[in-house]
Amino acid sequence: MDYSTLLNTEQLRPVTDTQGAVLVLAGAGSGKTRVLTYRIAYLIEKCGVSPYNILAITFTNKAAGEMKERIRSVTGEDGMWVMTFHSFCARVLRNDADKLGHNRNFSIYGEAESDRIITRILKEEHPEDTDKKKSIRWHISAAKSIAMTPEQYALRIKDNPDSALITQVYARYEEELAKNNAFDFDDLLLKTFLLFAMHKDVLEKYQDRFLYVHVDEFQDTNKIQFLLVKMLVRKYGNIFVVGDDDQSIYGWRGADVGNILNFKKDYPDCRIYKLERNYRSSGNILKTANKVIANNAGRMGKQLWTEKDAGVEVAYRSLCDDKTEADFVLEQILSLVKNRGYKYSDFAILVRINSLTRVFEDRMSSYGMPYKVIGGFKFYERKEIKDFIAYLRMAVNPADSESITRIINFPKRGIGDVCVEALIAACNARGLSLFEGLKRLDELELAPAYRKKLAAFAALATDLAENKESMPLDEYVKYVFDKVDFYSAYDMDDPEGRTKLENIDQFLTSVHEFCADNPDVKLEEYLQTLSLLTDADETDEGNYITIATIHGVKGLEFRCVFIVGLEEGIFPSLRSDTTTADVEEERRIMYVAITRAQERLWLTNAGRRFRFGKYESNSVSRFVKESGLIAATRRPEERTVHHTVQKALRRDMPKFAASNAAAAKDLSVFKPNAVVMHPKFGRGVINEINGENARIAFDALGVKVLNLRLAPLTIQGE
């Protein structure tokens, strides 16, 4: 095999450097997987190294599978250890867990099993703190990632008001794992580290086997993973790591960029190679990426370049508000689909925080544009939004027992499963719906303690139902928010809690905007509109616009990328305790976002954004300023853009919808009383038609309102 014809000069040098410590700084789109694959092939073919003596560690099972297949296709070799850190550790422990006092036939508990144990512990010992389960789970994982016992971790978090609770649950959790002869995912790493540290014979066995150790995505390693690798290579010193300090974006889950930045200190004789030639993006996109990341002080430094043309200029637009920003993005997409032959799947809209997806989802749903969400649920499918909608549905339809059981104990009211089961049984015995039963608690056969717990919720349910028509819809949803006290349901000191409240705030904003366009709308009508958003069927598989958090698209690429919401406080995401290191990680996230783009890139921000019940005016993100684009393409205030875009969308959307076969549908065949068939909902009868929307009574699911043009309905005989 002639490696000089298969690799460029930058790639060939590390591939043929086979002894000692090697660090490959692989820029985005520079072919790092190719380098790893051919490096292993070179060891086998040119150096006579047995595949038995080679270890390759990746971060995902998918990456491991792809690398195995590439190595097999290049060398014909199979059975080599190419796997994730967790798979490697599990295999080690299967052989030697008994040395730590564990049975080798241990179970491995995933997140669901771990959550169940923690939930049970809290219910038994701290029932008032069951809502802190996820926070405690995070702390236990963090402690294990730095090899700390409950006692050691207690000292580390002594200023946390929940430190005693966390460490008590952590200790009991460990007892439960031991009782069940089980390891969680963090244990796989920690127990292997302890095994190597306490039993030199075991460590030497693996040192003598794996003479050449390779690690991909080295910038994403945490402390335990770093120490495991260091132990393995201590005897022979042949370590080959590939990573990009500029793409280290997982600090929040324990990754330490210092592992790659300080590699030279840990291995003073190491050679460092830079892969700076990019095969993905145009010259202008790379120029923007280089300008932004150059502002980070904590980096090793590299300059991406390409032999591709400069390509289309990177565009920056400052729009007057978030709705106009969304419309601008849709206009660009529709124009390129119409005039340049792009597909919807060529586009990605990238956000820093989940709550920003809502306005884009609303716009795309209303125009029938196909999309998928990566890095989170679709906005209206998120639990906190479904919970809020359940309150509204209960107010409109008291017979909706599903909605009632969903929210009867949310926020926490001490109404457990046993109490709910007793209520259901008592209502069934009297032939009452749950709502009717709640209004007539004194007539039900219930224990006094249950009746007392249910009374407060019954009063709330009655109040919400009685007041749904007493005020405008946007005022009513705010009334529901306050009456239910959603604010106290989430912990603002917990990142997940803040995110959920932001999403609920975005929901309130969407209702406010809907009411502005439909002043006399009733709650029932609004809920029907939501049904259109959530029940409309997806179009042809694969041809979707991607809406994603930036973390959700790491490793992916798109022909066209929009990075939206570029405002201080949003991107970068800032808090009062934000450090320089935090800002540098935010900048790396921006760098990752930019380098997802192949051909076209837009940066956008909104002058005003509706959040937390009011319009916020945030300054333009420092990252836009660092890109050098403001002076070049700054536009005057664009209040008129919204109307221009709306006109373009109304004019062109039917033409684009034709590509999905929807616009060509003859709607005249759909008439009241017609029998229709839906592939998901089954047989139904059209009760009423209003424009392109039809109210349909399905045999299995009841009444739904669907868009006749978008829904896959077929006329059936009687």
XYZ file of C-alpha atoms in Angstrom:
718
model
C 0.000 0.000 0.000
C 1.406 3.378 -1.032
C 0.420 5.668 1.828
C 1.812 8.757 0.098
C -0.929 8.503 -2.524
C -3.669 7.911 0.026
C -2.850 10.764 2.399
C -1.837 14.386 2.086
C 1.517 15.490 3.498
C 0.007 16.702 6.788
C -1.743 13.366 7.295
C 1.189 11.182 6.249
C 3.617 12.505 8.870
C 1.754 11.331 11.998
C 0.724 8.070 10.329
C 4.373 7.097 9.832
C 5.547 8.317 13.260
C 5.100 5.103 15.208
C 7.112 5.338 18.433
C 6.497 7.339 21.600
C 3.852 9.966 22.247
C 2.086 11.654 19.330
C -0.593 14.341 19.464
C -2.528 15.092 16.284
C -4.361 18.416 16.426
C -7.057 17.696 13.871
C -9.077 20.694 12.757
C -12.725 20.346 11.777
C -13.173 18.476 8.504
C -9.475 17.602 8.216
C -9.809 13.811 7.903
C -8.882 12.663 11.408
C -10.672 9.305 11.116
C -8.720 8.615 7.948
C -5.476 9.344 9.806
C -6.370 7.005 12.670
C -7.377 4.216 10.310
C -4.236 4.397 8.186
C -2.009 4.784 11.230
C -3.251 1.432 12.526
C -2.934 -0.080 9.051
C 0.650 1.234 8.816
C 1.562 -0.380 12.146
C 0.222 -3.728 10.964
C 1.501 -3.662 7.376
C 4.793 -1.777 7.575
C 5.889 -2.344 11.185
C 4.714 -5.906 11.667
C 2.671 -5.088 14.762
C 0.032 -7.669 15.628
C -3.555 -6.384 15.775
C -3.645 -8.101 19.180
C -1.248 -5.441 20.473
C -3.252 -2.423 19.267
C -5.996 -0.620 21.183
C -8.177 2.148 19.716
C -10.578 4.098 21.939
C -13.448 6.166 20.526
C -16.285 8.087 22.179
C -19.328 6.507 20.536
C -20.268 2.993 19.510
C -21.118 4.334 16.068
C -17.615 5.767 15.647
C -16.116 2.502 16.889
C -18.152 0.496 14.396
C -17.187 2.767 11.514
C -13.501 2.603 12.427
C -13.595 -1.190 12.722
C -15.123 -1.422 9.269
C -12.539 0.928 7.774
C -9.667 -0.987 9.354
C -11.138 -4.259 8.116
C -11.505 -2.909 4.575
C -7.928 -1.592 4.530
C -6.092 -4.415 6.329
C -8.428 -7.392 6.232
C -7.882 -7.728 9.993
C -10.761 -8.336 12.376
C -11.169 -8.750 16.123
C -8.961 -5.843 17.182
C -10.010 -3.901 20.277
C -11.695 -0.819 18.774
C -14.273 0.369 21.277
C -15.504 3.088 23.592
C -13.972 3.752 27.009
C -16.984 2.121 28.669
C -16.795 -1.005 26.494
C -13.070 -1.342 27.204
C -13.602 -1.035 30.944
C -16.511 -3.469 30.966
C -14.366 -6.068 29.237
C -11.535 -5.541 31.729
C -13.902 -5.864 34.681
C -15.500 -9.028 33.297
C -12.088 -10.627 33.678
C -10.948 -9.208 37.021
C -13.832 -7.641 38.967
C -13.446 -10.339 41.609
C -10.201 -8.666 42.694
C -12.330 -5.726 43.859
C -14.757 -7.987 45.682
C -17.357 -8.036 42.916
C -18.826 -10.968 41.064
C -17.722 -11.016 37.416
C -21.338 -11.512 36.347
C -22.259 -7.981 37.395
C -25.121 -6.082 35.837
C -24.599 -2.746 34.119
C -27.235 -0.188 35.038
C -28.118 2.497 32.564
C -29.639 5.883 33.319
C -33.167 4.522 33.757
C -32.116 1.926 36.324
C -30.004 4.465 38.208
C -32.898 6.910 38.275
C -35.236 4.276 39.686
C -32.825 3.506 42.539
C -32.382 7.188 43.398
C -36.137 7.763 43.214
C -36.751 4.879 45.605
C -34.103 6.151 48.038
C -35.631 9.622 48.048
C -39.163 8.312 48.554
C -38.029 6.159 51.466
C -35.688 8.576 53.222
C -36.277 12.094 51.839
C -39.830 12.221 50.401
C -39.833 16.011 50.486
C -36.879 16.105 48.059
C -38.001 13.756 45.274
C -37.972 16.656 42.815
C -34.173 16.875 43.205
C -33.535 13.453 41.679
C -31.875 14.676 38.492
C -29.647 17.140 40.304
C -28.511 14.414 42.704
C -27.891 12.023 39.811
C -25.710 14.669 38.152
C -23.683 15.173 41.332
C -23.119 11.432 41.773
C -21.839 11.205 38.211
C -19.616 14.252 38.721
C -18.143 12.736 41.886
C -17.336 9.470 40.166
C -15.774 11.238 37.170
C -13.144 12.673 39.525
C -12.829 9.491 41.603
C -14.355 10.873 44.797
C -16.148 8.887 47.491
C -19.275 10.338 49.142
C -17.148 11.598 52.040
C -14.601 13.271 49.760
C -17.288 14.817 47.578
C -19.061 16.202 50.641
C -16.027 18.384 51.334
C -15.893 19.526 47.718
C -19.515 20.744 47.708
C -19.716 21.867 51.331
C -21.138 25.257 50.280
C -24.030 23.630 48.410
C -27.170 23.819 50.587
C -28.035 20.266 49.508
C -24.581 18.819 50.212
C -25.789 16.593 53.057
C -28.699 15.287 50.997
C -26.499 14.611 47.969
C -23.833 12.723 49.870
C -26.361 10.706 51.893
C -28.154 9.585 48.744
C -24.806 8.927 47.026
C -23.717 6.632 49.883
C -27.029 4.765 49.928
C -26.977 4.513 46.126
C -23.590 2.804 46.296
C -24.978 0.362 48.870
C -27.851 -0.482 46.543
C -25.513 -1.064 43.592
C -23.352 -3.363 45.694
C -26.409 -5.245 46.963
C -27.476 -5.848 43.357
C -23.967 -6.659 42.124
C -24.271 -3.829 39.642
C -22.168 -1.051 38.169
C -23.503 2.111 36.601
C -21.784 3.657 33.582
C -19.558 5.869 35.708
C -18.531 2.842 37.769
C -17.147 1.113 34.701
C -14.491 3.818 34.435
C -13.959 4.307 38.158
C -13.727 0.614 39.064
C -11.253 -0.037 36.242
C -9.128 2.863 37.464
C -9.202 1.433 41.003
C -8.429 -2.046 39.681
C -5.352 -0.796 37.819
C -4.242 1.310 40.801
C -4.626 -1.466 43.380
C -3.553 -4.502 41.364
C -0.317 -3.952 39.453
C -0.459 -7.450 37.965
C -3.727 -6.646 36.213
C -2.387 -3.349 34.923
C 0.795 -4.985 33.623
C -1.255 -7.627 31.810
C -2.940 -4.917 29.749
C 0.223 -2.837 29.388
C 2.018 -5.853 27.891
C -0.864 -6.568 25.573
C -1.596 -3.065 24.275
C 1.777 -1.815 23.081
C 0.118 0.889 20.956
C -2.783 2.895 22.368
C -4.892 5.265 20.244
C -7.530 7.706 21.538
C -9.947 9.660 19.352
C -11.672 12.921 20.445
C -9.057 13.374 23.158
C -10.352 16.862 23.971
C -13.524 15.253 25.364
C -11.802 13.047 27.956
C -12.476 13.560 31.647
C -10.085 13.038 34.540
C -10.708 9.294 34.975
C -10.382 8.573 31.257
C -7.159 10.564 31.083
C -5.696 8.662 34.042
C -6.711 5.297 32.591
C -4.868 6.044 29.355
C -1.851 7.322 31.258
C -1.706 4.077 33.262
C -1.968 1.907 30.160
C 0.911 3.578 28.291
C 3.221 4.125 31.272
C 5.363 1.052 30.510
C 5.992 1.439 26.767
C 4.982 5.048 26.116
C 3.345 4.510 22.720
C 0.331 6.789 22.828
C -1.333 8.331 19.777
C -4.131 10.810 20.494
C -6.253 12.772 18.056
C -8.295 15.778 19.065
C -9.080 19.428 18.597
C -8.837 21.773 21.558
C -10.986 24.237 19.608
C -13.862 21.716 19.623
C -13.876 20.952 23.347
C -17.502 21.776 24.211
C -18.446 19.273 26.902
C -17.019 20.909 30.007
C -20.479 20.832 31.586
C -20.345 17.039 31.714
C -16.810 16.709 33.013
C -14.608 16.923 29.921
C -11.329 18.716 30.646
C -9.762 20.629 27.760
C -6.608 20.765 29.884
C -5.978 17.112 29.014
C -5.097 18.106 25.462
C -3.658 21.547 26.247
C -1.219 20.049 28.767
C -0.327 16.959 26.755
C 3.201 18.263 26.199
C 3.706 18.612 29.971
C 2.632 15.033 30.584
C 4.669 13.714 27.647
C 7.628 16.114 27.221
C 9.087 14.198 24.266
C 5.845 14.071 22.307
C 5.570 15.188 18.699
C 2.664 17.437 17.764
C 1.205 17.426 14.262
C -1.463 19.785 12.997
C -4.092 18.868 10.427
C -5.176 22.261 9.150
C -6.368 21.470 5.642
C -10.158 21.382 5.668
C -12.082 19.279 3.149
C -15.557 20.429 4.196
C -16.014 24.184 4.074
C -15.449 27.051 1.661
C -12.658 29.569 2.176
C -14.929 32.324 3.472
C -16.478 30.057 6.085
C -13.048 28.980 7.319
C -11.884 32.590 7.431
C -14.787 33.398 9.760
C -14.077 30.368 11.966
C -10.397 31.287 12.251
C -11.178 34.893 13.192
C -13.556 33.918 15.982
C -11.503 31.164 17.617
C -8.330 33.273 17.521
C -9.801 35.243 20.443
C -9.361 32.285 22.801
C -6.193 32.483 24.865
C -6.394 28.878 26.056
C -5.633 27.071 22.805
C -2.695 25.499 21.028
C -3.306 27.396 17.813
C -3.939 26.351 14.245
C -5.260 27.969 11.071
C -7.748 26.075 8.934
C -7.328 26.395 5.159
C -8.750 24.796 2.050
C -8.006 24.418 -1.633
C -11.667 25.103 -2.342
C -12.758 28.464 -3.702
C -13.598 31.287 -1.308
C -17.252 30.653 -2.122
C -20.231 32.752 -1.101
C -19.555 35.490 1.447
C -20.652 34.720 4.985
C -23.789 36.782 5.628
C -24.717 38.668 8.774
C -28.177 40.141 9.318
C -29.469 42.042 12.335
C -33.271 41.781 12.378
C -35.677 43.879 14.388
C -37.188 41.035 16.420
C -37.251 37.257 16.785
C -40.259 36.741 14.500
C -38.623 38.740 11.740
C -35.445 36.747 12.272
C -37.368 33.505 11.746
C -39.095 34.852 8.640
C -35.780 35.990 7.189
C -34.342 32.497 7.635
C -37.370 30.875 5.972
C -37.193 33.306 3.064
C -33.549 32.370 2.430
C -34.358 28.661 2.546
C -37.333 28.948 0.214
C -35.395 31.102 -2.231
C -32.521 28.618 -2.463
C -34.884 25.653 -2.781
C -36.762 27.432 -5.555
C -33.903 29.029 -7.467
C -30.767 26.996 -6.732
C -31.977 23.418 -6.501
C -31.261 22.933 -2.807
C -33.228 20.386 -0.745
C -34.708 21.050 2.668
C -32.241 18.552 4.134
C -29.362 20.799 3.022
C -30.280 23.355 5.717
C -29.601 23.520 9.446
C -30.767 26.187 11.897
C -28.490 26.108 14.938
C -29.385 27.527 18.345
C -27.467 27.788 21.599
C -30.457 27.121 23.865
C -33.480 24.904 23.254
C -36.101 27.572 23.897
C -35.116 29.467 20.726
C -36.452 26.676 18.492
C -40.080 27.523 19.251
C -40.540 30.479 16.902
C -38.910 28.555 14.024
C -41.058 25.491 14.687
C -44.207 27.623 14.747
C -43.353 29.315 11.456
C -42.409 26.088 9.686
C -45.501 24.291 10.935
C -47.783 27.094 9.797
C -46.282 27.025 6.286
C -46.091 23.249 6.045
C -42.305 23.177 5.817
C -40.763 19.836 6.882
C -38.367 19.951 9.809
C -36.837 17.804 12.516
C -35.368 18.798 15.867
C -32.017 17.438 17.068
C -30.757 17.986 20.592
C -34.162 18.109 22.186
C -37.803 17.260 21.658
C -39.935 19.272 19.303
C -41.073 22.269 21.284
C -44.667 21.192 21.860
C -43.574 17.641 22.712
C -41.440 18.687 25.671
C -42.776 17.500 29.002
C -43.102 20.946 30.548
C -45.116 22.194 27.553
C -47.330 19.104 27.539
C -47.943 19.624 31.252
C -49.070 23.210 30.652
C -51.283 22.203 27.729
C -52.836 19.476 29.899
C -54.103 22.170 32.291
C -55.672 24.015 29.357
C -57.255 20.840 27.990
C -58.669 19.989 31.400
C -60.290 23.431 31.560
C -61.839 23.012 28.114
C -62.760 19.336 28.336
C -63.466 18.152 31.901
C -63.929 14.595 30.571
C -60.257 14.481 29.569
C -59.094 12.186 32.363
C -55.744 11.602 30.648
C -54.857 15.263 31.087
C -56.028 15.214 34.696
C -53.950 12.184 35.652
C -50.958 13.789 33.954
C -51.051 16.914 36.087
C -52.871 15.900 39.249
C -49.543 15.695 41.071
C -47.623 18.285 39.089
C -46.378 20.448 40.653
C -45.911 18.116 43.613
C -49.027 17.962 45.813
C -48.401 14.747 47.706
C -50.966 12.930 45.542
C -49.259 9.602 44.931
C -50.166 6.742 42.607
C -52.141 4.924 45.307
C -54.260 8.010 45.934
C -54.917 8.453 42.204
C -55.868 4.783 41.855
C -58.297 5.147 44.753
C -59.856 8.224 43.116
C -60.256 6.424 39.788
C -61.862 3.414 41.477
C -64.249 5.612 43.472
C -65.260 7.578 40.364
C -65.793 4.394 38.371
C -68.003 3.018 41.134
C -70.251 6.097 40.907
C -70.051 6.389 37.108
C -68.335 9.765 37.301
C -65.506 11.280 35.300
C -62.449 12.287 37.293
C -63.392 15.950 37.013
C -66.917 15.278 38.263
C -65.533 13.143 41.062
C -63.178 15.928 42.124
C -66.125 18.311 42.334
C -68.057 15.779 44.468
C -65.308 14.460 46.724
C -67.622 14.295 49.738
C -69.772 11.736 47.931
C -66.885 9.381 47.118
C -65.698 6.414 49.141
C -62.250 7.770 49.919
C -60.021 7.802 52.962
C -60.123 11.204 54.704
C -56.391 11.693 54.074
C -56.905 11.187 50.323
C -59.913 13.493 50.265
C -57.894 16.214 51.978
C -55.016 15.925 49.476
C -57.369 16.003 46.495
C -59.427 18.969 47.697
C -56.853 21.628 46.784
C -56.434 20.244 43.271
C -60.210 19.998 42.887
C -60.538 23.685 43.777
C -57.819 24.580 41.276
C -59.416 22.523 38.483
C -62.814 24.107 39.121
C -61.343 27.604 39.198
C -59.505 27.123 35.891
C -62.613 25.741 34.195
C -64.849 28.549 35.462
C -62.480 31.341 34.446
C -61.485 30.201 30.953
C -63.914 32.613 29.288
C -63.667 35.454 31.777
C -60.619 37.079 30.158
C -58.705 37.198 26.845
C -56.751 34.037 26.031
C -53.273 35.517 26.538
C -54.329 36.823 29.956
C -55.867 33.465 30.796
C -52.720 31.418 30.107
C -50.776 33.813 32.338
C -53.523 33.330 34.933
C -53.016 29.548 34.670
C -49.243 29.987 35.025
C -49.684 31.994 38.230
C -52.543 29.943 39.666
C -50.747 26.625 39.178
C -47.515 28.265 40.368
C -45.300 26.820 37.657
C -42.503 29.116 38.754
C -42.023 27.300 42.056
C -42.157 23.903 40.333
C -38.644 24.301 38.946
C -35.352 25.050 40.624
C -33.817 28.177 39.078
C -30.409 27.165 40.442
C -30.561 23.997 38.358
C -29.689 24.432 34.632
C -32.442 22.007 33.621
C -34.983 23.853 35.741
C -34.046 27.176 34.149
C -34.362 25.637 30.684
C -37.845 24.302 31.437
C -38.990 27.704 32.696
C -37.543 29.353 29.587
C -39.523 26.903 27.456
C -42.736 27.658 29.337
C -42.010 31.364 28.894
C -41.659 30.761 25.162
C -45.007 28.981 25.203
C -46.648 32.000 26.859
C -45.001 34.167 24.219
C -46.410 32.009 21.423
C -49.930 32.419 22.853
C -49.413 36.185 23.098
C -48.334 36.320 19.450
C -51.226 34.113 18.352
C -53.676 36.409 20.102
C -52.141 39.454 18.424
C -52.997 37.906 15.046
C -56.340 36.470 16.250
C -57.750 38.984 18.785
C -61.024 37.161 19.519
C -59.650 33.643 19.607
C -61.064 31.230 22.179
C -59.110 28.654 24.136
C -60.823 25.810 22.255
C -59.699 27.246 18.922
C -56.144 27.708 20.111
C -55.956 24.104 21.298
C -57.214 22.998 17.893
C -54.389 24.977 16.316
C -51.917 23.167 18.549
C -53.408 19.864 17.401
C -52.520 20.828 13.851
C -48.945 21.437 14.937
C -48.594 18.172 16.802
C -50.764 15.830 14.743
C -49.772 16.797 11.188
C -47.928 13.921 9.583
C -44.327 14.114 8.493
C -43.392 14.385 4.858
C -41.047 12.142 2.898
C -38.387 10.649 5.138
C -35.066 12.410 5.095
C -35.964 15.717 3.418
C -36.206 17.868 6.545
C -34.772 21.187 7.610
C -32.720 20.486 10.732
C -33.304 22.610 13.828
C -30.711 21.765 16.434
C -28.686 22.780 19.405
C -25.039 23.112 18.451
C -24.090 20.246 20.756
C -26.561 18.100 18.835
C -24.788 18.490 15.477
C -21.149 18.025 16.492
C -19.668 15.729 13.859
C -22.341 16.582 11.275
C -22.184 18.863 8.246
C -24.720 20.745 6.120
C -24.517 22.643 2.845
C -26.218 25.667 4.427
C -26.179 26.745 8.076
C -27.948 29.527 9.988
C -26.566 30.388 13.437
C -29.371 32.372 15.073
C -29.902 34.222 18.342
C -26.416 35.740 18.372
C -26.969 38.094 21.285
C -25.065 38.659 24.511
C -26.667 36.582 27.257
C -27.974 34.016 24.783
C -24.889 33.181 22.749
C -22.605 33.462 24.604
C -24.831 32.199 27.388
C -23.796 34.341 30.341
C -24.559 34.404 34.060
C -23.327 36.550 36.896
C -20.734 33.917 37.810
C -19.471 33.351 34.253
C -15.689 32.939 34.111
C -13.167 33.504 31.330
C -13.002 29.732 30.900
C -16.790 29.648 30.436
C -16.636 32.313 27.721
C -13.861 30.414 25.953
C -16.002 27.273 25.923
C -18.868 29.331 24.485
C -16.493 30.541 21.774
C -15.520 26.951 20.999
C -19.225 26.158 20.653
C -19.472 29.004 18.129
C -16.465 27.588 16.266
C -18.122 24.168 16.095
C -21.299 25.785 14.749
C -19.463 27.701 12.018
C -17.503 24.656 10.873
C -20.689 22.616 10.277
C -21.276 24.692 7.116
C -20.013 23.538 3.734
C -21.187 26.201 1.267
C -23.278 28.942 2.865
C -23.367 30.459 6.342
C -25.600 33.113 7.900
C -25.228 34.732 11.321
C -28.349 36.448 12.674
C -29.525 38.270 15.761
C -32.720 40.005 16.837
C -32.834 43.534 18.184
C -35.726 42.530 20.436
C -36.623 39.081 21.710
C -39.704 38.198 23.771
C -38.533 36.283 26.863
C -39.802 35.983 30.417
C -42.988 37.926 29.692
C -41.414 40.991 28.113
C -39.290 42.167 25.217
C -35.566 42.126 25.869
C -33.115 44.236 23.919
C -29.776 42.464 23.962
C -26.589 43.714 22.378
C -25.069 41.881 19.430
C -22.975 38.870 20.405
C -19.256 39.466 20.740
C -18.792 36.499 18.403
C -20.397 38.407 15.539
C -18.093 41.325 16.230
C -15.093 38.996 16.347
C -16.061 37.543 12.979
C -15.445 40.950 11.400
C -18.807 40.914 9.619
C -20.607 43.838 11.273
C -18.739 46.615 9.487
C -18.953 44.802 6.173
C -22.637 43.904 6.041
C -24.482 45.755 8.788
C -27.940 46.780 7.622
C -30.299 49.526 8.830
C -33.237 48.596 11.030
C -35.342 46.132 9.065
C -38.880 46.603 10.281
C -40.150 46.211 6.694
C -38.436 42.873 6.213
C -41.174 41.095 8.156
C -43.859 42.206 5.682
C -41.663 41.468 2.658
C -40.931 37.979 3.894
C -44.563 37.273 4.756
C -45.545 38.286 1.246
C -42.867 36.058 -0.270
C -43.906 33.129 1.900
C -47.584 33.501 1.027
C -46.712 33.773 -2.663
C -44.201 30.968 -2.918
C -45.181 28.436 -0.286
C -47.744 26.627 -2.452
C -45.077 26.184 -5.145
C -42.652 24.618 -2.715
C -45.324 22.508 -1.106
C -45.877 20.900 -4.489
C -42.552 19.128 -4.054
C -44.159 17.249 -1.176
C -47.217 16.380 -3.292
C -49.452 18.363 -0.944
C -50.276 21.380 -3.088
C -51.405 19.165 -5.959
C -54.121 17.565 -3.794
C -57.700 18.176 -4.938
C -59.441 19.424 -1.820
C -62.875 19.508 -3.454
C -63.317 15.777 -2.784
C -63.420 16.449 0.953
C -66.955 17.297 2.067
C -68.875 17.162 5.340
C -69.982 13.610 6.216
C -67.342 12.096 3.902
C -65.598 8.999 5.269
C -61.807 9.259 5.273
C -58.883 7.022 6.203
C -55.699 8.182 7.922
C -52.653 5.822 8.133
C -52.122 6.605 11.825
C -55.571 7.613 13.138
C -57.653 5.119 11.132
C -61.227 5.629 9.907
C -62.977 8.946 10.473
C -65.906 11.086 9.351
C -65.575 14.755 8.392
C -67.872 16.802 10.617
C -66.986 20.299 9.458
C -64.669 22.059 6.985
C -63.289 25.542 7.578
C -60.974 26.642 4.759
C -58.287 23.964 4.461
C -58.894 22.639 7.978
C -61.350 19.857 8.727
C -62.885 18.688 11.973
C -62.807 14.881 11.771
C -64.297 12.337 14.188
C -62.009 9.292 14.203
C -63.449 6.002 15.405
C -60.492 5.191 17.643
C -59.249 8.598 18.768
C -62.187 10.976 18.766
C -62.263 14.416 17.155
C -59.164 15.989 15.649
C -58.679 19.053 13.463
C -56.331 18.407 10.533
C -55.099 20.381 7.543
C -56.595 18.707 4.461
C -53.675 19.715 2.261
C -50.990 18.346 4.567
C -52.637 15.365 6.245
C -52.396 12.009 4.351
C -56.157 11.484 4.114
C -57.922 9.339 1.520
C -61.645 9.249 0.748
C -63.312 5.920 1.571
C -66.600 4.400 0.559
C -69.388 4.269 3.115
